CSV table of C-alpha atoms in Angstrom, one decimal:
chain,number,residue,atom,x,y,z
A,32,MET,CA,92.8,88.5,119.0
A,33,ALA,CA,91.8,90.9,121.8
A,34,PRO,CA,88.7,89.1,123.0
A,35,LEU,CA,90.6,85.8,123.4
A,36,LEU,CA,93.7,87.0,125.3
A,37,HIS,CA,94.2,87.0,129.0
A,38,GLU,CA,94.5,90.6,130.2
A,39,PHE,CA,96.2,91.5,133.5
A,40,THR,CA,95.0,95.0,134.0
A,41,TYR,CA,92.6,95.2,136.9
A,42,GLN,CA,89.3,95.7,135.2
A,43,ALA,CA,89.9,93.2,132.4
A,44,MET,CA,91.3,90.6,134.7
A,45,VAL,CA,88.5,90.6,137.3
A,46,HIS,CA,85.8,90.5,134.5
A,47,ASP,CA,87.6,87.5,133.0
A,48,LEU,CA,88.4,85.5,136.1
A,49,LEU,CA,85.8,86.4,138.8
A,50,PRO,CA,82.0,85.7,138.9
A,51,ILE,CA,81.0,89.3,138.5
A,52,ARG,CA,77.3,89.8,137.9
A,53,GLU,CA,76.5,92.2,135.2
A,54,GLY,CA,73.0,93.6,134.9
A,55,ASP,CA,71.4,96.8,135.9
A,56,LYS,CA,74.3,96.9,138.4
A,57,ILE,CA,77.7,95.4,138.4
A,58,THR,CA,78.1,93.5,141.7
A,59,TYR,CA,80.6,91.1,143.3
A,60,LYS,CA,79.8,88.9,146.3
A,61,THR,CA,82.5,89.0,149.0
A,62,VAL,CA,82.9,88.3,152.7
A,63,VAL,CA,82.5,91.3,155.0
A,64,ASN,CA,84.1,91.4,158.4
A,65,GLU,CA,86.0,88.1,157.8
A,66,GLY,CA,87.1,86.4,161.0
A,67,GLN,CA,84.7,88.4,163.2
A,68,PRO,CA,81.4,87.4,164.9
A,69,ASP,CA,79.4,89.5,162.4
A,70,GLN,CA,81.0,87.9,159.4
A,71,SER,CA,78.7,87.7,156.4
A,72,GLU,CA,78.5,87.5,152.6
A,73,LYS,CA,77.4,90.7,150.9
A,74,GLU,CA,77.1,91.8,147.3
A,75,LEU,CA,78.9,95.0,146.8
A,76,GLU,CA,78.3,97.3,143.8
A,77,ILE,CA,81.2,98.3,141.4
A,78,SER,CA,80.3,101.7,139.9
A,79,GLU,CA,81.7,105.0,138.8
A,80,LYS,CA,81.0,106.3,142.3
A,81,ASP,CA,83.7,104.1,143.7
A,82,LYS,CA,86.8,106.3,143.8
A,83,ILE,CA,89.2,103.3,144.2
A,84,TRP,CA,87.7,101.6,141.1
A,85,VAL,CA,87.9,104.7,138.9
A,86,GLU,CA,91.5,105.4,139.8
A,87,SER,CA,92.8,101.8,139.6
A,88,ARG,CA,90.8,99.9,136.9
A,89,HIS,CA,93.3,100.5,134.1
A,90,GLN,CA,96.5,99.7,136.0
A,91,HIS,CA,98.4,96.5,136.0
A,92,MET,CA,97.4,94.0,138.6
A,93,LYS,CA,100.9,94.0,140.1
A,94,ASP,CA,100.7,97.7,140.7
A,95,ILE,CA,97.1,97.4,142.0
A,96,ILE,CA,98.0,95.1,144.9
A,97,GLU,CA,100.9,97.4,146.0
A,98,LYS,CA,98.7,100.5,145.7
A,99,LEU,CA,95.7,99.1,147.6
A,100,THR,CA,97.9,97.8,150.4
A,101,ALA,CA,99.6,101.1,150.9
A,102,ASP,CA,96.4,103.2,150.6
A,103,PHE,CA,94.6,101.0,153.1
A,104,GLN,CA,97.4,101.3,155.6
A,105,LYS,CA,97.3,105.1,155.2
A,106,PHE,CA,93.6,105.1,155.7
A,107,MET,CA,93.8,103.0,158.9
A,108,ASN,CA,96.6,105.2,160.3
A,109,ALA,CA,94.6,108.3,159.6
A,110,ASN,CA,91.6,106.8,161.6
A,111,PRO,CA,93.2,105.3,164.8
A,112,ASN,CA,89.9,105.6,166.7
A,113,PHE,CA,88.3,102.9,164.7
A,114,THR,CA,91.2,100.5,164.8
A,115,LYS,CA,91.1,100.5,168.6
A,116,GLN,CA,87.5,99.8,169.4
A,117,ASP,CA,88.1,98.6,172.9
A,118,ASP,CA,89.6,102.0,174.0
A,119,ASN,CA,87.2,104.2,175.9
A,120,PRO,CA,86.9,107.7,174.5
A,121,ALA,CA,88.2,110.4,176.8
A,122,SER,CA,85.3,112.8,176.4
A,123,LEU,CA,81.9,113.2,174.8
A,124,GLY,CA,83.5,115.3,172.1
A,125,ALA,CA,85.6,112.3,171.1
A,126,ILE,CA,82.5,110.1,171.0
A,127,LYS,CA,80.8,112.7,168.8
A,128,ASP,CA,83.7,112.8,166.4
A,129,MET,CA,83.7,109.0,166.2
A,130,LEU,CA,80.0,108.9,165.4
A,131,ALA,CA,80.3,111.6,162.8
A,132,GLY,CA,83.1,109.7,161.0
A,133,LEU,CA,81.5,106.3,161.4
A,134,PRO,CA,79.4,106.2,158.1
A,135,GLN,CA,82.3,107.3,156.0
A,136,PHE,CA,84.7,104.9,157.7
A,137,GLN,CA,82.4,101.9,157.1
A,138,GLU,CA,81.9,102.9,153.5
A,139,MET,CA,85.6,103.2,152.8
A,140,LYS,CA,86.3,100.0,154.8
A,141,GLU,CA,83.9,98.1,152.6
A,142,ALA,CA,85.4,99.6,149.4
A,143,TYR,CA,88.9,98.6,150.4
A,144,ASN,CA,87.7,95.2,151.5
A,145,LEU,CA,86.0,94.7,148.1
A,146,HIS,CA,89.0,95.6,146.0
A,147,LEU,CA,91.5,93.7,148.2
A,148,SER,CA,89.4,90.6,148.0
A,149,MET,CA,88.9,90.8,144.2
A,150,ALA,CA,92.6,91.4,143.6
A,151,GLN,CA,93.6,88.6,145.9
A,152,GLU,CA,91.2,86.1,144.4
A,153,SER,CA,92.3,87.1,140.9
A,154,MET,CA,95.9,86.4,141.8
A,155,ASN,CA,95.0,83.1,143.4
A,156,ARG,CA,93.3,82.0,140.1
A,157,PHE,CA,96.2,83.4,138.2
A,158,GLN,CA,98.5,80.9,139.9
A,159,ARG,CA,96.1,78.0,140.2
A,160,PHE,CA,95.3,77.8,136.5
A,161,LYS,CA,98.9,78.3,135.3
A,162,LEU,CA,98.0,81.5,133.6
A,163,PRO,CA,101.6,82.8,133.5
A,164,ASP,CA,102.5,79.9,131.2
A,165,VAL,CA,99.3,80.2,129.2
A,166,ALA,CA,99.7,83.9,128.8
A,167,SER,CA,103.3,83.6,127.6
A,168,VAL,CA,102.2,81.4,124.7
A,169,GLU,CA,99.2,83.6,124.0
A,170,GLN,CA,101.4,86.7,123.6
A,171,VAL,CA,103.6,85.0,121.1
A,172,LEU,CA,100.6,83.8,119.1
A,173,ALA,CA,99.0,87.3,119.1
A,174,THR,CA,102.1,89.4,118.3
A,175,GLY,CA,104.0,86.9,116.2
A,176,LEU,CA,107.1,87.6,118.1
A,177,ASP,CA,108.7,86.1,121.2
A,178,GLU,CA,109.8,88.0,124.3
A,179,ASP,CA,113.0,89.1,122.4
A,180,TYR,CA,110.9,90.4,119.6
A,181,LYS,CA,112.1,87.7,117.2
A,182,LYS,CA,110.2,85.2,115.1
A,183,PRO,CA,109.2,82.3,117.3
A,184,LYS,CA,110.0,78.6,116.7
A,185,GLY,CA,108.3,75.4,117.8
A,186,MET,CA,105.0,77.0,118.6
A,187,ALA,CA,103.1,73.7,118.0
A,188,ASP,CA,105.0,72.0,120.7
A,189,GLN,CA,104.4,74.8,123.2
A,190,VAL,CA,100.7,74.8,122.4
A,191,ILE,CA,100.4,71.0,122.9
A,192,ARG,CA,102.3,71.2,126.2
A,193,MET,CA,99.7,73.7,127.4
A,194,LEU,CA,96.8,71.6,126.2
A,195,ASP,CA,98.1,68.6,128.1
A,196,GLU,CA,98.5,70.6,131.3
A,197,PRO,CA,95.8,69.4,133.8
A,198,SER,CA,95.7,72.8,135.6
A,199,VAL,CA,94.6,74.6,132.5
A,200,THR,CA,90.8,74.9,132.4
A,201,PRO,CA,88.8,73.7,129.3
A,202,PRO,CA,87.7,77.2,128.4
A,203,ASP,CA,91.3,78.4,128.4
A,204,ARG,CA,92.3,75.4,126.1
A,205,LEU,CA,89.6,76.4,123.6
A,206,ARG,CA,90.8,80.0,123.6
A,207,LEU,CA,94.4,78.8,123.0
A,208,LEU,CA,93.3,76.7,120.1
A,209,CYS,CA,91.4,79.6,118.5
A,210,LEU,CA,94.5,81.8,118.9
A,211,TYR,CA,96.7,79.1,117.3
A,212,THR,CA,94.4,78.7,114.4
A,213,LEU,CA,94.4,82.5,113.8
A,214,HIS,CA,98.2,82.5,114.1
A,215,ARG,CA,98.6,79.8,111.5
A,216,SER,CA,96.0,81.2,109.2
A,217,GLY,CA,94.2,77.9,109.3
A,218,VAL,CA,95.1,74.3,110.2
A,219,LEU,CA,94.6,71.0,108.6
A,220,PRO,CA,91.4,69.2,109.6
A,221,ALA,CA,93.3,66.2,110.8
A,222,ASP,CA,95.6,68.4,112.9
A,223,LEU,CA,92.6,70.1,114.4
A,224,THR,CA,91.2,66.7,115.4
A,225,LYS,CA,94.5,65.8,117.1
A,226,LEU,CA,94.6,69.1,118.9
A,227,LEU,CA,91.1,68.7,120.3
A,228,ALA,CA,92.1,65.2,121.5
A,229,HIS,CA,95.1,66.7,123.3
A,230,ALA,CA,92.9,69.3,124.9
A,231,GLN,CA,90.2,66.7,125.8
A,232,LEU,CA,87.5,68.9,124.4
A,233,PRO,CA,84.3,67.7,122.8
A,234,SER,CA,84.0,67.5,119.0
A,235,GLN,CA,81.4,70.2,119.1
A,236,ASP,CA,84.1,72.8,119.9
A,237,ALA,CA,85.5,72.3,116.4
A,238,TYR,CA,82.4,74.2,115.2
A,239,THR,CA,83.4,77.1,117.4
A,240,ILE,CA,86.9,77.3,115.8
A,241,GLN,CA,85.5,76.9,112.3
A,242,ASN,CA,82.9,79.7,112.9
A,243,LEU,CA,85.8,82.1,113.1
A,244,SER,CA,85.8,82.0,109.3
A,245,LEU,CA,82.4,83.8,109.4
A,246,LEU,CA,84.3,86.7,110.8
A,247,GLY,CA,86.8,86.7,107.9
A,248,ALA,CA,89.6,84.5,109.4
A,249,ASN,CA,91.1,81.4,107.7
A,250,THR,CA,90.4,78.4,109.8
A,251,SER,CA,91.1,75.4,107.5
A,252,ARG,CA,93.5,74.7,104.7
A,253,THR,CA,95.2,71.9,102.8
A,254,LEU,CA,98.8,71.0,102.3
A,255,LYS,CA,99.0,72.7,98.9
A,256,ASP,CA,97.3,75.9,99.9
A,257,PRO,CA,99.7,78.8,100.1
A,258,ARG,CA,100.0,80.7,103.3
A,259,PRO,CA,100.7,84.3,102.5
A,260,VAL,CA,101.3,86.4,105.5
A,261,PRO,CA,99.0,89.4,105.4
A,262,PRO,CA,100.7,92.7,106.0
A,263,ALA,CA,100.0,94.2,109.4
A,264,LEU,CA,98.0,97.4,109.5
A,265,PHE,CA,100.0,98.6,112.4
A,266,PRO,CA,103.4,96.7,112.7
A,267,THR,CA,104.6,95.9,116.2
A,268,ILE,CA,107.3,98.3,117.2
A,269,PRO,CA,110.0,96.7,119.5
A,270,PRO,CA,111.1,98.7,122.5
A,271,PRO,CA,114.4,100.5,122.4
A,272,PRO,CA,117.5,98.2,122.8
A,273,GLY,CA,118.5,97.5,126.3
A,274,THR,CA,115.0,97.8,127.7
A,275,ASN,CA,114.3,94.9,130.1
A,276,LEU,CA,110.7,94.1,130.6
A,277,ALA,CA,109.7,92.5,133.9
A,278,ASP,CA,108.1,89.2,133.7
A,279,GLU,CA,104.7,90.6,134.7
A,280,TYR,CA,104.8,93.3,132.0
A,281,ALA,CA,106.2,90.8,129.4
A,282,LEU,CA,102.8,89.1,129.5
A,283,SER,CA,101.1,92.3,128.3
A,284,ARG,CA,103.1,93.1,125.2
A,285,TYR,CA,100.1,92.8,122.9
A,286,GLN,CA,98.3,96.1,122.1
A,287,PRO,CA,94.8,96.0,120.6
A,288,ALA,CA,94.5,97.4,117.1
A,289,LEU,CA,92.4,100.2,118.4
A,290,HIS,CA,95.4,101.5,120.5
A,291,SER,CA,97.6,101.7,117.4
A,292,LEU,CA,94.7,103.3,115.4
A,293,LEU,CA,94.2,106.1,117.9
A,294,GLU,CA,98.0,106.7,118.2
A,295,THR,CA,98.3,107.0,114.4
A,296,LEU,CA,95.2,109.2,114.3
A,297,SER,CA,96.5,111.6,116.9
A,298,THR,CA,99.7,112.1,115.0
A,299,GLY,CA,97.8,112.7,111.7
A,300,SER,CA,99.5,109.9,109.9
A,301,LEU,CA,96.5,107.6,109.4
A,302,ASP,CA,96.3,106.3,105.8
A,303,PRO,CA,93.2,107.8,104.2
A,304,GLN,CA,93.1,105.1,101.6
A,305,ILE,CA,92.6,102.4,104.2
A,306,PHE,CA,90.5,104.6,106.6
A,307,PRO,CA,88.7,107.0,104.3
A,308,TYR,CA,86.9,110.0,105.7
A,309,THR,CA,83.1,110.1,105.5
A,310,LYS,CA,83.4,113.9,105.4
A,311,PRO,CA,86.7,115.6,104.3
A,312,PRO,CA,88.2,117.5,107.2
A,313,LEU,CA,88.6,121.3,107.0
A,314,ASP,CA,92.0,122.7,106.2
A,315,MET,CA,93.5,123.9,109.4
A,316,GLY,CA,96.4,125.8,107.8
A,317,ALA,CA,97.1,129.4,107.3
A,318,ASP,CA,93.7,130.1,105.9
A,319,SER,CA,92.0,129.1,109.1
A,320,ALA,CA,94.2,131.5,111.1
A,321,GLY,CA,93.2,134.4,108.8
A,322,LEU,CA,89.6,133.5,109.3
A,323,ALA,CA,90.0,133.4,113.0
A,324,SER,CA,91.5,136.9,113.1
A,325,ALA,CA,88.7,138.3,111.0
A,326,THR,CA,86.0,136.9,113.2
A,327,SER,CA,83.6,139.6,114.6
A,328,LEU,CA,83.8,140.2,118.3
A,329,ARG,CA,80.0,140.3,118.5
A,330,ALA,CA,79.8,136.7,117.2
A,331,ALA,CA,82.5,135.4,119.4
A,332,LYS,CA,81.7,133.8,122.8
A,333,PRO,CA,83.0,135.6,125.8
A,334,THR,CA,85.9,133.8,127.4
A,335,TRP,CA,86.8,136.2,130.2
A,336,ALA,CA,84.5,134.5,132.7
A,337,ARG,CA,85.8,131.0,132.1
A,338,SER,CA,88.0,129.3,134.7
A,339,ARG,CA,91.2,127.8,133.6
A,340,THR,CA,90.1,124.3,134.3
A,341,THR,CA,86.9,124.7,132.2
A,342,ALA,CA,88.8,126.3,129.3
A,343,GLY,CA,91.4,123.5,129.3
A,344,ALA,CA,88.7,120.8,129.2
A,345,GLU,CA,86.8,122.5,126.4
A,346,ASN,CA,89.9,123.0,124.3
A,347,ARG,CA,90.6,119.2,124.2
A,348,GLN,CA,90.0,117.5,120.9
A,349,ARG,CA,87.3,114.9,121.1
A,350,CYS,CA,87.4,111.6,119.3
A,351,ILE,CA,84.3,109.3,119.3
A,352,VAL,CA,85.0,105.6,118.7
A,353,PHE,CA,82.1,103.3,117.8
A,354,MET,CA,82.7,99.6,118.1
A,355,ALA,CA,80.1,97.5,116.4
A,356,GLY,CA,79.3,94.1,118.0
A,357,GLY,CA,80.8,94.9,121.4
A,358,ALA,CA,84.2,96.1,122.7
A,359,THR,CA,86.7,94.5,125.1
A,360,TYR,CA,88.0,96.0,128.3
A,361,SER,CA,91.5,96.1,126.8
A,362,GLU,CA,90.1,98.4,124.0
A,363,SER,CA,88.5,100.5,126.7
A,364,ARG,CA,91.9,100.8,128.4
A,365,ALA,CA,93.4,101.8,125.0
A,366,CYS,CA,91.0,104.7,124.7
A,367,TYR,CA,91.8,105.9,128.2
A,368,THR,CA,95.5,105.5,127.8
A,369,VAL,CA,95.8,107.4,124.5
A,370,GLY,CA,93.4,110.1,125.7
A,371,ARG,CA,95.5,110.7,128.7
A,372,GLU,CA,98.9,110.6,126.9
A,373,ARG,CA,97.8,112.8,124.0
A,374,GLY,CA,95.6,115.2,125.9
A,375,LYS,CA,92.4,114.2,124.0
A,376,GLU,CA,89.0,113.2,125.0
A,377,VAL,CA,88.4,109.7,123.6
A,378,VAL,CA,84.8,108.4,124.0
A,379,LEU,CA,84.1,104.7,123.4
A,380,VAL,CA,80.6,103.9,122.2
A,381,THR,CA,79.5,100.3,121.8
A,382,SER,CA,76.4,98.0,122.2
A,383,HIS,CA,77.9,96.0,125.1
A,384,MET,CA,81.2,95.0,126.7
A,385,LEU,CA,82.7,91.7,125.8
A,386,THR,CA,84.4,89.2,128.1
A,387,PRO,CA,86.3,86.2,126.7
A,388,ALA,CA,83.6,83.8,127.8
A,389,LEU,CA,80.8,85.8,126.2
A,390,PHE,CA,82.8,86.2,122.9
A,391,VAL,CA,83.4,82.4,122.6
A,392,ARG,CA,79.8,81.7,123.3
A,393,GLN,CA,78.7,84.1,120.6
A,394,ILE,CA,81.1,82.6,118.2
A,395,SER,CA,79.7,79.1,118.9
A,396,ASP,CA,76.2,80.4,118.3
A,397,LEU,CA,76.9,81.5,114.8
A,398,SER,CA,76.4,78.0,113.4
A,399,ALA,CA,73.3,77.3,115.6
A,400,GLU,CA,69.8,77.3,114.1
A,401,ARG,CA,68.0,80.5,114.4
A,402,ARG,CA,65.2,79.0,116.5
A,403,GLN,CA,67.7,77.8,119.1
A,404,LEU,CA,69.1,81.3,119.7
A,405,GLY,CA,66.0,82.8,121.2
A,406,LEU,CA,66.5,86.1,119.5
A,407,PRO,CA,64.3,89.0,120.7
A,408,ALA,CA,63.3,89.7,117.1
A,409,ASP,CA,61.9,86.1,116.8
A,410,ALA,CA,60.1,86.2,120.1
A,411,PRO,CA,56.3,86.6,119.8
A,412,LYS,CA,55.2,90.1,120.1
A,413,GLN,CA,53.9,91.0,123.5
A,414,GLN,CA,50.3,91.8,123.4
A,415,ALA,CA,48.3,93.9,125.8
A,416,PRO,CA,45.9,92.1,128.1
A,417,ALA,CA,42.6,91.2,126.5
A,418,HIS,CA,40.6,93.3,128.9
A,419,LEU,CA,42.3,96.4,127.5
A,420,SER,CA,40.9,95.8,124.0
A,421,GLU,CA,37.4,94.9,125.0
A,422,PRO,CA,34.8,97.6,124.4
A,423,ASP,CA,33.5,99.5,127.4
A,424,GLN,CA,30.2,98.1,128.7
A,425,VAL,CA,27.3,100.5,128.1
A,426,ALA,CA,25.7,101.3,131.4
A,427,LYS,CA,22.1,100.3,131.5
A,428,PRO,CA,19.7,103.2,132.1
A,429,VAL,CA,18.5,103.3,135.7
A,430,ALA,CA,14.7,103.6,136.0
A,431,ALA,CA,13.7,106.8,137.6
A,432,PRO,CA,11.9,106.3,140.9
A,433,GLN,CA,8.2,106.4,140.5
A,434,GLN,CA,6.7,109.5,141.8
A,435,ARG,CA,3.8,109.2,144.0
A,436,GLN,CA,0.6,110.4,142.3
A,437,GLN,CA,-0.6,113.8,143.6
A,438,GLY,CA,-3.8,113.5,145.5
A,439,VAL,CA,-7.0,114.7,143.8
A,440,ALA,CA,-8.8,117.4,145.6
A,441,PRO,CA,-11.5,115.8,147.8
A,442,THR,CA,-14.4,117.5,146.0
A,443,GLN,CA,-16.7,114.6,146.1
A,444,GLN,CA,-16.2,113.9,149.8
A,445,MET,CA,-16.7,117.5,150.7
A,446,GLY,CA,-20.0,117.5,148.7
A,447,ALA,CA,-21.3,114.6,150.7
A,448,MET,CA,-20.6,116.2,154.0
A,449,ASN,CA,-23.6,117.3,156.1
A,450,LEU,CA,-22.8,119.9,158.7
A,451,ASN,CA,-26.4,119.9,160.1
A,452,GLY,CA,-25.7,116.7,161.9
A,453,GLY,CA,-27.7,114.5,159.5
A,454,GLY,CA,-26.4,111.2,158.3
A,455,PRO,CA,-23.9,111.2,155.7
A,456,ALA,CA,-25.0,111.4,152.2
A,457,THR,CA,-24.7,108.4,150.1
A,458,ALA,CA,-21.1,108.2,149.0
A,459,ARG,CA,-20.4,108.0,145.4
A,460,PRO,CA,-17.6,105.8,144.1
A,461,HIS,CA,-14.4,107.8,143.8
A,462,VAL,CA,-12.6,107.7,140.5
A,463,ALA,CA,-9.0,109.0,140.7
A,464,ALA,CA,-8.1,111.2,137.7
A,465,PRO,CA,-4.6,110.7,136.0
A,466,ALA,CA,-1.8,112.6,137.6
A,467,ALA,CA,-0.9,114.4,134.4
A,468,ALA,CA,-4.4,115.4,133.5
A,469,PRO,CA,-5.9,118.6,134.8
A,470,VAL,CA,-8.3,118.2,137.7
A,471,GLN,CA,-11.9,118.4,136.5
A,472,ALA,CA,-14.4,119.2,139.2
A,473,ASN,CA,-17.9,117.6,139.3
A,474,SER,CA,-20.7,119.9,138.4
A,475,SER,CA,-22.5,119.1,141.6
A,476,ALA,CA,-19.6,120.2,143.8
A,477,LYS,CA,-20.3,123.2,145.9
A,478,LEU,CA,-16.9,124.8,145.3
A,479,GLN,CA,-17.5,125.1,141.6
A,480,LYS,CA,-20.9,127.0,141.8
A,481,ASP,CA,-21.3,130.6,140.9
A,482,PRO,CA,-20.8,132.7,144.1
A,483,GLU,CA,-23.7,135.0,143.1
A,484,LYS,CA,-26.2,132.1,143.0
A,485,LYS,CA,-24.8,130.6,146.2
A,486,LYS,CA,-27.6,130.1,148.8
A,487,LYS,CA,-27.3,131.3,152.3
A,488,HIS,CA,-27.2,128.7,154.9
A,489,HIS,CA,-28.6,129.2,158.3
A,490,PHE,CA,-26.1,127.7,160.6
A,491,PHE,CA,-27.3,126.6,164.0
A,492,GLY,CA,-30.9,127.4,163.1
A,493,LYS,CA,-30.5,131.2,163.4
A,494,LYS,CA,-31.7,133.7,160.8
A,495,ASP,CA,-30.0,136.8,159.9
A,496,LYS,CA,-31.8,139.9,161.0
A,497,SER,CA,-31.5,142.5,158.5
């Protein structure tokens, strides 16, 4: 029931009605400086750093509009310098103060502008699409009780009246039919065809309603089939007599099952037969008190240095809730509300957050062929580029530069020289020896003769007088 209902708390309502983009960041496109010369569209981020968002997201939309209007007026009154831009500052100190506060002012102004525009647009669609009337029927179908907490009558006529309403959008009509099918524990096939005709929905939407049976719901029956009413795990508790709910809060009577589960768990009255423990809890009776008193002081952690705020946060009991297949924003609000009221730390863990549009689309995809879904598991495995698997090319050896052959000693030329001025001796052909081979001198070369047998030359025709 929870993924199909219209919720009117701030976070759930804006994710249901507004075109919020959800990816790595949650953003919403709005108009900045509307009515001024520098008017422009800008996508503003909605994150945990936004103080207004964190404080207001789980409150009812009626309270949000009043709170945002009052807070924004306080902020403008606290910063009069920025509301009167035409006034000349009296001194340089005033100019310095204005410049110092300008970044913070612009940031807060954009934050207030974002949330005021989202709240206003949500309420506009709330009225335009006849959501007060649609939500009134939805609450009766989900709770099984009317506004007086009595068994309702004539629900088929109320549903048909909403299906014929031209202001109700086709997605809201399909959600209303799903809720009616769950409320009736199945409808006749002929009745389903008539309801689709009233809603002016295509016949393919019948598969979406029938796919609810894949989640364990009864969607179809015959005239002879019995309709036993299954006992409720957590019966709806009516408010005390004399309590008058306002019209806005009367459209939020339904509480998700997770809220009742956490409430029952916090009181210790959760039925272990329906919700068995995976590991039996320790007995926290008198035995545990005796063990605590006998604990060694050496093994105990010192607590004298802890601040009171830290100690209080550490002493809170922690409850971790895992929602398989996605969780709704109403279930997120239930964790926050129970944790705050019971003084516990409730942590919600899930694969993704569900909006009504996403839930209906996922239900319709249950009967589609697997190849049409484009599942990541069926996608071809991504392969690395081919050049990463190719072997490295072996570098070709670079030929060493040829070394010039060392010159051979000019033995032959020196042997043919005639220092007495005569003509040159007949030159013999010169044969170069290999560079690596040792140099072999000619036997006729003068440099290789025995110095003892060397003849004395008479240079310039003079003889030695001895």
